[in-house]
Every structure is written in C-alpha cells, then in structure tokens.
mmCIF file of C-alpha atoms and ligand atoms in Angstrom:
data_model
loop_
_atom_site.group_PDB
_atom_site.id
_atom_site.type_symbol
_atom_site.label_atom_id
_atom_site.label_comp_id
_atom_site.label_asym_id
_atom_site.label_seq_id
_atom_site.Cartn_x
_atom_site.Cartn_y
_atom_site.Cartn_z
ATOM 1 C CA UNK A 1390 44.096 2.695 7.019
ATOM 2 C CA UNK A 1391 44.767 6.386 5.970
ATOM 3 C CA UNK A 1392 44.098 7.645 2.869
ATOM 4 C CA UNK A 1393 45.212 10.881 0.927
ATOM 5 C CA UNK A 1394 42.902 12.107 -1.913
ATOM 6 C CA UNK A 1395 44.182 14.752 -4.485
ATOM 7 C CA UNK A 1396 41.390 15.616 -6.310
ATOM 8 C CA UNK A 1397 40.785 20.073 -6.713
ATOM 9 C CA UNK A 1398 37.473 19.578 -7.362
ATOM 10 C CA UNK A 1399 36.258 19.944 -3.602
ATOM 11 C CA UNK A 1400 32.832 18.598 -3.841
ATOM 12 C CA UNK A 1401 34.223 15.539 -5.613
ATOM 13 C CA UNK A 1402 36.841 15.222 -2.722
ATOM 14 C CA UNK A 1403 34.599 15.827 0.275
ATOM 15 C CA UNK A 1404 31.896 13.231 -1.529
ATOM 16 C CA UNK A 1405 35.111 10.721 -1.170
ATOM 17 C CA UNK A 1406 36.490 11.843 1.809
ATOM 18 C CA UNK A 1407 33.040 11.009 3.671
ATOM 19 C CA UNK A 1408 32.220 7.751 1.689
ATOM 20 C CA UNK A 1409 35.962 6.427 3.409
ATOM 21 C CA UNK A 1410 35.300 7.932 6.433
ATOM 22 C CA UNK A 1411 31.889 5.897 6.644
ATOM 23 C CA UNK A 1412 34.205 3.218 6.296
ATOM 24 C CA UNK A 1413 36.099 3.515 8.689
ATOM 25 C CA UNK A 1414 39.314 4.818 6.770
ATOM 26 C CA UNK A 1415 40.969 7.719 8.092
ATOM 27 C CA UNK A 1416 40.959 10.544 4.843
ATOM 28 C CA UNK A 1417 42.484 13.678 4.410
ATOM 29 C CA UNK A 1418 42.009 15.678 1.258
ATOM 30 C CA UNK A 1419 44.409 18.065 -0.365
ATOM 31 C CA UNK A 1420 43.335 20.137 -3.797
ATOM 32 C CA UNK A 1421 46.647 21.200 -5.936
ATOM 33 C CA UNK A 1422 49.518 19.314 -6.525
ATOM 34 C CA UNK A 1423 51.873 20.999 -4.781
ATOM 35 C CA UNK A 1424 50.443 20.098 -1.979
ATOM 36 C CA UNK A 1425 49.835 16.893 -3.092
ATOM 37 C CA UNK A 1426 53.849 15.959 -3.351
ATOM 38 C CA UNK A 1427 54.258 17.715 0.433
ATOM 39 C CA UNK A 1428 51.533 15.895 1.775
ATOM 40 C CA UNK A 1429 52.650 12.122 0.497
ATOM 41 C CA UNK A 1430 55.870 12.559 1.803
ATOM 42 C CA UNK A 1431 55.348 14.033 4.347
ATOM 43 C CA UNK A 1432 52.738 11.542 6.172
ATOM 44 C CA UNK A 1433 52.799 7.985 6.277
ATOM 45 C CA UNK A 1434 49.642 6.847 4.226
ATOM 46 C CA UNK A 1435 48.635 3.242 2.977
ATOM 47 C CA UNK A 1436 47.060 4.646 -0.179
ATOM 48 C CA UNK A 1437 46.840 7.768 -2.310
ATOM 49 C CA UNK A 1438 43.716 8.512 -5.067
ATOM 50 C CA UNK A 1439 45.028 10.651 -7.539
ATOM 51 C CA UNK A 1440 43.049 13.064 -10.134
ATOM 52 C CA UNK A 1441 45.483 13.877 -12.712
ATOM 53 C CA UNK A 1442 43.834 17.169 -14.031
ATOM 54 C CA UNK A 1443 45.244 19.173 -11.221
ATOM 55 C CA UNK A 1444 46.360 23.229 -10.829
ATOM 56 C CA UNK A 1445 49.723 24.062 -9.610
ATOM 57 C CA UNK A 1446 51.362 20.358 -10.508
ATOM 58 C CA UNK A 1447 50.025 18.142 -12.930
ATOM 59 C CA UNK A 1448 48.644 14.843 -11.617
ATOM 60 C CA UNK A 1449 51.664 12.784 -13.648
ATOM 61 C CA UNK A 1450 54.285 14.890 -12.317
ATOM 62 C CA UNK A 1451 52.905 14.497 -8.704
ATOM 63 C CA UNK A 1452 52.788 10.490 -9.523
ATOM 64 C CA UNK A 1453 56.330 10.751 -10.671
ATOM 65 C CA UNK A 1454 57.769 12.829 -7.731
ATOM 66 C CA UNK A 1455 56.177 10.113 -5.384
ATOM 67 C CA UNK A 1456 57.275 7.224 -6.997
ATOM 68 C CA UNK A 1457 60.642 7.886 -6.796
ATOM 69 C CA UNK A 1458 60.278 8.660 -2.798
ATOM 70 C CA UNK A 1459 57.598 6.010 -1.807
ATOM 71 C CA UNK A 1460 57.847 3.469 -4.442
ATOM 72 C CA UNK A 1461 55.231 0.637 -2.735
ATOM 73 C CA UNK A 1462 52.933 3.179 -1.886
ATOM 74 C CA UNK A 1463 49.594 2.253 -3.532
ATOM 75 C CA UNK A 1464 48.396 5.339 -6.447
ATOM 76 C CA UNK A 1465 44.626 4.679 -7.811
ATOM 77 C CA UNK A 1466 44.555 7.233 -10.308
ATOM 78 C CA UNK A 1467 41.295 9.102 -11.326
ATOM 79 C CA UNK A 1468 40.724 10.093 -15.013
ATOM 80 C CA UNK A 1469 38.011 11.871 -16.564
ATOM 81 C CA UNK A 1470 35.437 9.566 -19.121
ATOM 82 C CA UNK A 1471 37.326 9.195 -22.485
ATOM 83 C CA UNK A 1472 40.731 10.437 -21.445
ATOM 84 C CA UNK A 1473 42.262 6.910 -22.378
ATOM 85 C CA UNK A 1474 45.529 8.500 -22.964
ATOM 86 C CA UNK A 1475 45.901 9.963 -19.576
ATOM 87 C CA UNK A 1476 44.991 6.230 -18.690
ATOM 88 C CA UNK A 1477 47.740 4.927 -20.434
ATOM 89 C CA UNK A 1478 49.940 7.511 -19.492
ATOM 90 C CA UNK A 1479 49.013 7.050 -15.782
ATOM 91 C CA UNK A 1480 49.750 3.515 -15.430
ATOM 92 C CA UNK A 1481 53.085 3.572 -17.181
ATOM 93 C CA UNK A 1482 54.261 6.641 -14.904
ATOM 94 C CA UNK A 1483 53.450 4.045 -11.785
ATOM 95 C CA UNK A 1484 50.159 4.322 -11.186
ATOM 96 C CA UNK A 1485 48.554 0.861 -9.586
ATOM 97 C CA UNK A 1486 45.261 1.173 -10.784
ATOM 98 C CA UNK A 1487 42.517 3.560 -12.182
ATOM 99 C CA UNK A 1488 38.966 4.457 -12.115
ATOM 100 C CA UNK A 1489 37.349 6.981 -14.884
ATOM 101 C CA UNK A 1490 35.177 9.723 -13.597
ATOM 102 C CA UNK A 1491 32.342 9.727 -13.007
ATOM 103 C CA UNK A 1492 32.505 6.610 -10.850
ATOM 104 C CA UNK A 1493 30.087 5.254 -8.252
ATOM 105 C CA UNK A 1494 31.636 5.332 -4.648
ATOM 106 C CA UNK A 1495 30.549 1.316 -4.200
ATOM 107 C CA UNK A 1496 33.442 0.557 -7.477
ATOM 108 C CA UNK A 1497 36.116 2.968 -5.169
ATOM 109 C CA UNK A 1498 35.464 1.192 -2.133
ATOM 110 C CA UNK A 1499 36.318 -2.132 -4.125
ATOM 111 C CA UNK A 1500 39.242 -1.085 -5.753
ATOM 112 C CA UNK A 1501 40.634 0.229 -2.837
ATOM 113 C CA UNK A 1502 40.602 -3.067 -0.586
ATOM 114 C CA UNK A 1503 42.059 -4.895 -3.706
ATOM 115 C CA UNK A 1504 44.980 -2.655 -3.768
ATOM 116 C CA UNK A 1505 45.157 -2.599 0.392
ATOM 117 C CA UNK A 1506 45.285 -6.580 0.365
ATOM 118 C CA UNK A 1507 47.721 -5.877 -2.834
ATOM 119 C CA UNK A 1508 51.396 -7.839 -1.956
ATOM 120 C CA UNK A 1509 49.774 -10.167 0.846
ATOM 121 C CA UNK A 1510 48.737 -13.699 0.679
ATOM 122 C CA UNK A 1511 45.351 -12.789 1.706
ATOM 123 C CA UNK A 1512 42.114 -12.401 0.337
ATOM 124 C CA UNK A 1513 39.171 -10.217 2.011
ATOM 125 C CA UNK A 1514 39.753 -12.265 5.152
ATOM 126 C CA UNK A 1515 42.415 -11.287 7.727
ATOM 127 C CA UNK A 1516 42.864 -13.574 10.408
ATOM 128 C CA UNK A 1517 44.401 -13.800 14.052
ATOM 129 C CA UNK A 1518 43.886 -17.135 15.833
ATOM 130 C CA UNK A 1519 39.959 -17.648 15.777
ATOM 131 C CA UNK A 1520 39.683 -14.073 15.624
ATOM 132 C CA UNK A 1521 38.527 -12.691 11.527
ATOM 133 C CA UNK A 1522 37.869 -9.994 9.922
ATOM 134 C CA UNK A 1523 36.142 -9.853 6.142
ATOM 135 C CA UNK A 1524 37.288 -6.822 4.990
ATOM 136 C CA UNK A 1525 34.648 -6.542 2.191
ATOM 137 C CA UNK A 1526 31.677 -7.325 4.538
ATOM 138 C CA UNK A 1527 33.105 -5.903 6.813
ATOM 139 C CA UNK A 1528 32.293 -8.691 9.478
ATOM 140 C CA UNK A 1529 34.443 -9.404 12.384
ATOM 141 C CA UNK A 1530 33.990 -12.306 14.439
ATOM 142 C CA UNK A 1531 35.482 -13.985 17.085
ATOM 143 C CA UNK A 1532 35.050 -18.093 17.935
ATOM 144 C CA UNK A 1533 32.378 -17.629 15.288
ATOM 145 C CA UNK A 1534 31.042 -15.078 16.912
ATOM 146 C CA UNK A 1535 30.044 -11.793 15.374
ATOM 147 C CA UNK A 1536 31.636 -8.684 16.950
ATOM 148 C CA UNK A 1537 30.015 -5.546 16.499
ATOM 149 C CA UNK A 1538 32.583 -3.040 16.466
ATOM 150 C CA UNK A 1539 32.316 0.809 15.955
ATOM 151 C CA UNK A 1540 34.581 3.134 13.339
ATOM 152 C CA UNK A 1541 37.405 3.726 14.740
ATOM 153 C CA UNK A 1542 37.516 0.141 16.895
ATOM 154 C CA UNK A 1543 37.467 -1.730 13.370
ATOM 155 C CA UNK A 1544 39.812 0.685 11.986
ATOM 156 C CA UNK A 1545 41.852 -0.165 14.874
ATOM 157 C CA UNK A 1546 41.195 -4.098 14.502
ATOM 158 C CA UNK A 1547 42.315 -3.680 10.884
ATOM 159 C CA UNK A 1548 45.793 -1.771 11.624
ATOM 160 C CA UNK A 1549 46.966 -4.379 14.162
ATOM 161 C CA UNK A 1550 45.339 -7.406 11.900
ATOM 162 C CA UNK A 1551 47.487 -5.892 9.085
ATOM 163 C CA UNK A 1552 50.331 -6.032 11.342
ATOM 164 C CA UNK A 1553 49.612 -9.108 13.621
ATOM 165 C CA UNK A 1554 52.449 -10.403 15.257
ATOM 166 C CA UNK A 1555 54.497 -7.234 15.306
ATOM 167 C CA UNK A 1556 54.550 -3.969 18.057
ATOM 168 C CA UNK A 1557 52.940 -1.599 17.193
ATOM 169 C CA UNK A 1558 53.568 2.324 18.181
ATOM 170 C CA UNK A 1559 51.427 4.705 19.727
ATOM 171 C CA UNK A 1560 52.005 7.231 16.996
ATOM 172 C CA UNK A 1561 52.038 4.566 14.369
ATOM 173 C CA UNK A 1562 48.365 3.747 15.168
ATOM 174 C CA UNK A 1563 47.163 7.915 15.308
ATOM 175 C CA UNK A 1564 48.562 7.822 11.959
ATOM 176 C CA UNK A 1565 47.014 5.366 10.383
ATOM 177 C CA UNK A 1566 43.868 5.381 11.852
ATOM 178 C CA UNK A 1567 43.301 8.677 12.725
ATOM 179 C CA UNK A 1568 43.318 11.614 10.154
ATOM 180 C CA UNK A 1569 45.199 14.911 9.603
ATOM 181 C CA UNK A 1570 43.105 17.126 11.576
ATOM 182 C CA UNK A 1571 43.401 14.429 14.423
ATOM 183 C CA UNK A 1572 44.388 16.792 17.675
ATOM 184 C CA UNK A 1573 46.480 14.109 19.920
ATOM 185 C CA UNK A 1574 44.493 13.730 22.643
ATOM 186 C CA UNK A 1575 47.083 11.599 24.667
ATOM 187 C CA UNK A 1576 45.380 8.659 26.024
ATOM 188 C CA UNK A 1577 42.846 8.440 23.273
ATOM 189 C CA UNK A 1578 44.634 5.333 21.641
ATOM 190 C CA UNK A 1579 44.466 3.268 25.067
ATOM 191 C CA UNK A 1580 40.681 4.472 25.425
ATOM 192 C CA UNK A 1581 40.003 2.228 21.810
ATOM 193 C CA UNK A 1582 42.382 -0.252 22.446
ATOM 194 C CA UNK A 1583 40.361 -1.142 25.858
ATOM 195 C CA UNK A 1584 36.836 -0.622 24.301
ATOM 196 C CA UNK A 1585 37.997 -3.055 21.797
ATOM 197 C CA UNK A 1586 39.988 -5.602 24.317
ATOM 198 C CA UNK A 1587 36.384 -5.800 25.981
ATOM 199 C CA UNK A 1588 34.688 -7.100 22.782
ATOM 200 C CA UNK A 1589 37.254 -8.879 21.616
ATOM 201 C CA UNK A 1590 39.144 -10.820 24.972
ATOM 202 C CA UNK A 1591 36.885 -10.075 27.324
ATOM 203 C CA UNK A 1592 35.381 -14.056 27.969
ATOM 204 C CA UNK A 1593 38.278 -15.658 26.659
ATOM 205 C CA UNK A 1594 40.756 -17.544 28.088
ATOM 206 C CA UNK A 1595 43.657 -16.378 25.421
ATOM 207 C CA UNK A 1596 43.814 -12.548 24.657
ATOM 208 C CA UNK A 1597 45.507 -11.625 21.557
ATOM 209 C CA UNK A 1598 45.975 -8.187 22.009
ATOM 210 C CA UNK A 1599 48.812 -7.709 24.418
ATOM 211 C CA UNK A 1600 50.646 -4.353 25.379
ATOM 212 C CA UNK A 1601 54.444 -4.129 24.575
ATOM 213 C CA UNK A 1602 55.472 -2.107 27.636
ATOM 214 C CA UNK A 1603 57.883 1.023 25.725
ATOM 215 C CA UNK A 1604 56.483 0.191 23.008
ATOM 216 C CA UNK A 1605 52.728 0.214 22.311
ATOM 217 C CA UNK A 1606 50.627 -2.725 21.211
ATOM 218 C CA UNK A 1607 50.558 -5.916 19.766
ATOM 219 C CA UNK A 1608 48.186 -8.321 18.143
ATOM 220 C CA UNK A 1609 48.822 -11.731 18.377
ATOM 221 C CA UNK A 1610 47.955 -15.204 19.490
ATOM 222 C CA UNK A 1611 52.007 -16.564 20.084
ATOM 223 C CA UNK A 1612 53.358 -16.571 23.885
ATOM 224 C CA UNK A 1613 55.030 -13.059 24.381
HETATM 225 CA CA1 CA B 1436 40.620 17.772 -11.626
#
C-alpha cells in the first residue's frame, strides 16, 4: 500500500514517513500544497494524510481539488490540538477521517488500516484459501502455519491479497508497493514474487500465486 503524506513540517513528515515504512507501506512525502494536488493525481496511491496548515495551497483547497479528481481515494486529515473548526471544516470538504496533532504514531497506524479495509467486507483478516493475513498483527500464516515474511514480501502479500482473484501488473505492483524514489530495477518484482512463492507454495500441493503470462501476477486459489 502507498501512501502520500502532505505535511510541511519535515521532521513531522519524515517521523511518519519512517513509522509506515517500518510497516511495510511504501511513503512518499511532499511539503506544500501545490505539490500536494500534482502529486495525488499524478500517482496512484491507496491513501493520502493531509495537514491542513500548509504554504503555497491551503490543506482544504488541496482536499477539494482531489476530491473532485479521485473521489474514493482515502484523505485522513491532520489538525493541530484545538482547531475543532478546521475539524469540522475538514470532514465536510471530504475528508474520511482525522487525527489532531500531536498524535502518537501507534493511533496513525490504526486509523490507517481502518480506512484501508474501508468499503470491503473484511475485517483485519484478509484471506486466500488457507492462506491469512491479520493486518493489525500483522501475522501471516499459511495451513496454520506462521509465515515469516520480510517488508517488502508482506507488502507484496498484502497488494495481491487486496486484489485476490484478479491480474495483477508489473507496474501496478512497483506502484503500490514500492515508493517514489523507487529506481525500476527491471526484474526486481519477479525477485519478491519468488522469495515469497518459496514461503508461501513451496510444500504445497496447490499454489495460489500463479503468473498471468502478458500480464503479471495473480493471487488465487480457483483453476486458471
Ligand atoms: Ca502544517
């Protein structure tokens, strides 16, 4: 999952950028918001935090302008302690959800996986087959088993989970998983996917992630 934070404080960014990045989240940070609008529409993110005390473009006009292009895209806006009219203001210009400043990173983190699983039937479980990942402990198993997966594997394991059952792209996966600064290193997406096939299929008789030849890659447990 790829996140963009707007935030022009930079220490406050880079402390969130990191804290998602320990997670597993792919993060880029931009700090007006001019940039801000560019950068949403620009990219293909699953989720945008959004501090509305911003130079160049105020934080509601930047909600505005991507509203009316992305209108699913998930906003948590940030506000600072007391501001309850920019609160207000926030969520009736389409913001999804909000957090006052200062916050701790544990209440983000939360927030952010309830607005991820946000329009699905699930809860913190996502499930292929006897394959499952709890996306709050962050737990992947596999017949009952637990897989231990690094970063970038379970932020792999997550896109294709999110979109189990459907092909998946090369270039879809590089940008959702990896971030901005990401330099395509061609093969680097069939390097995870066969670390991961090895902890995940590797010993069982049905493997659910196949490759779509043209396409990419697909997750699933039907007969292709
Ligand atoms: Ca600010």
């Amino acid at each position: 999952m790829r996140v963009l934070i707007v935030e022009d404080e930079k220490k406050v960014a880079s402390f969130i950028k990191k804290g998602l990045q320990q997670e597993g989240y792919a993060a880029d940070a931009v700090h007006d918001g001019a940039d801000a609008v560019q950068t949403a529409v620009l990219f293909d993110y699953d989720l945008i935090i959004l501090d509305l005390m911003l130079p160049a473009k105020s934080g509601l006009d930047v909600l505005r302008e991507i509203r009316s292009k992305k209108p699913k895209l998930p906003v948590l806006v940030l506000t600072a302690k007391g501001a309850v009219d920019d609160k207000v203001a926030g969520l009736d210009a389409g913001a999804d959800d909000y957090l006052i400043k200062p916050f701790a990173f544990a209440e983000l983190s939360a927030r952010i996986r309830a607005l991820l699983r946000r329009g699905t039937q699930e809860n913190t479980r996502l499930r292929v087959a006897d394959l499952e990942m709890d996306t709050a402990s962050r737990e992947v198993r596999r017949a009952g088993q637990t897989i231990d997966l690094k970063l970038k594997e379970y932020a792999l394991l997550e896109f294709l989970l999110r979109n189990v059952h459907r092909p998946v792209t090369r270039t879809m996966i590089v940008e959702h998983v990896w971030d901005i600064h990401f330099d395509s290193v061609s093969n680097v997406v069939d390097v995870h996917i066969n670390s991961l096939r090895n902890k995940i299929d590797k010993g069982f008789q049905r493997p659910l992630i196949h490759t779509v030849r043209g396409v990419g890659y697909m997750l699933s447990d039907r007969p292709s």
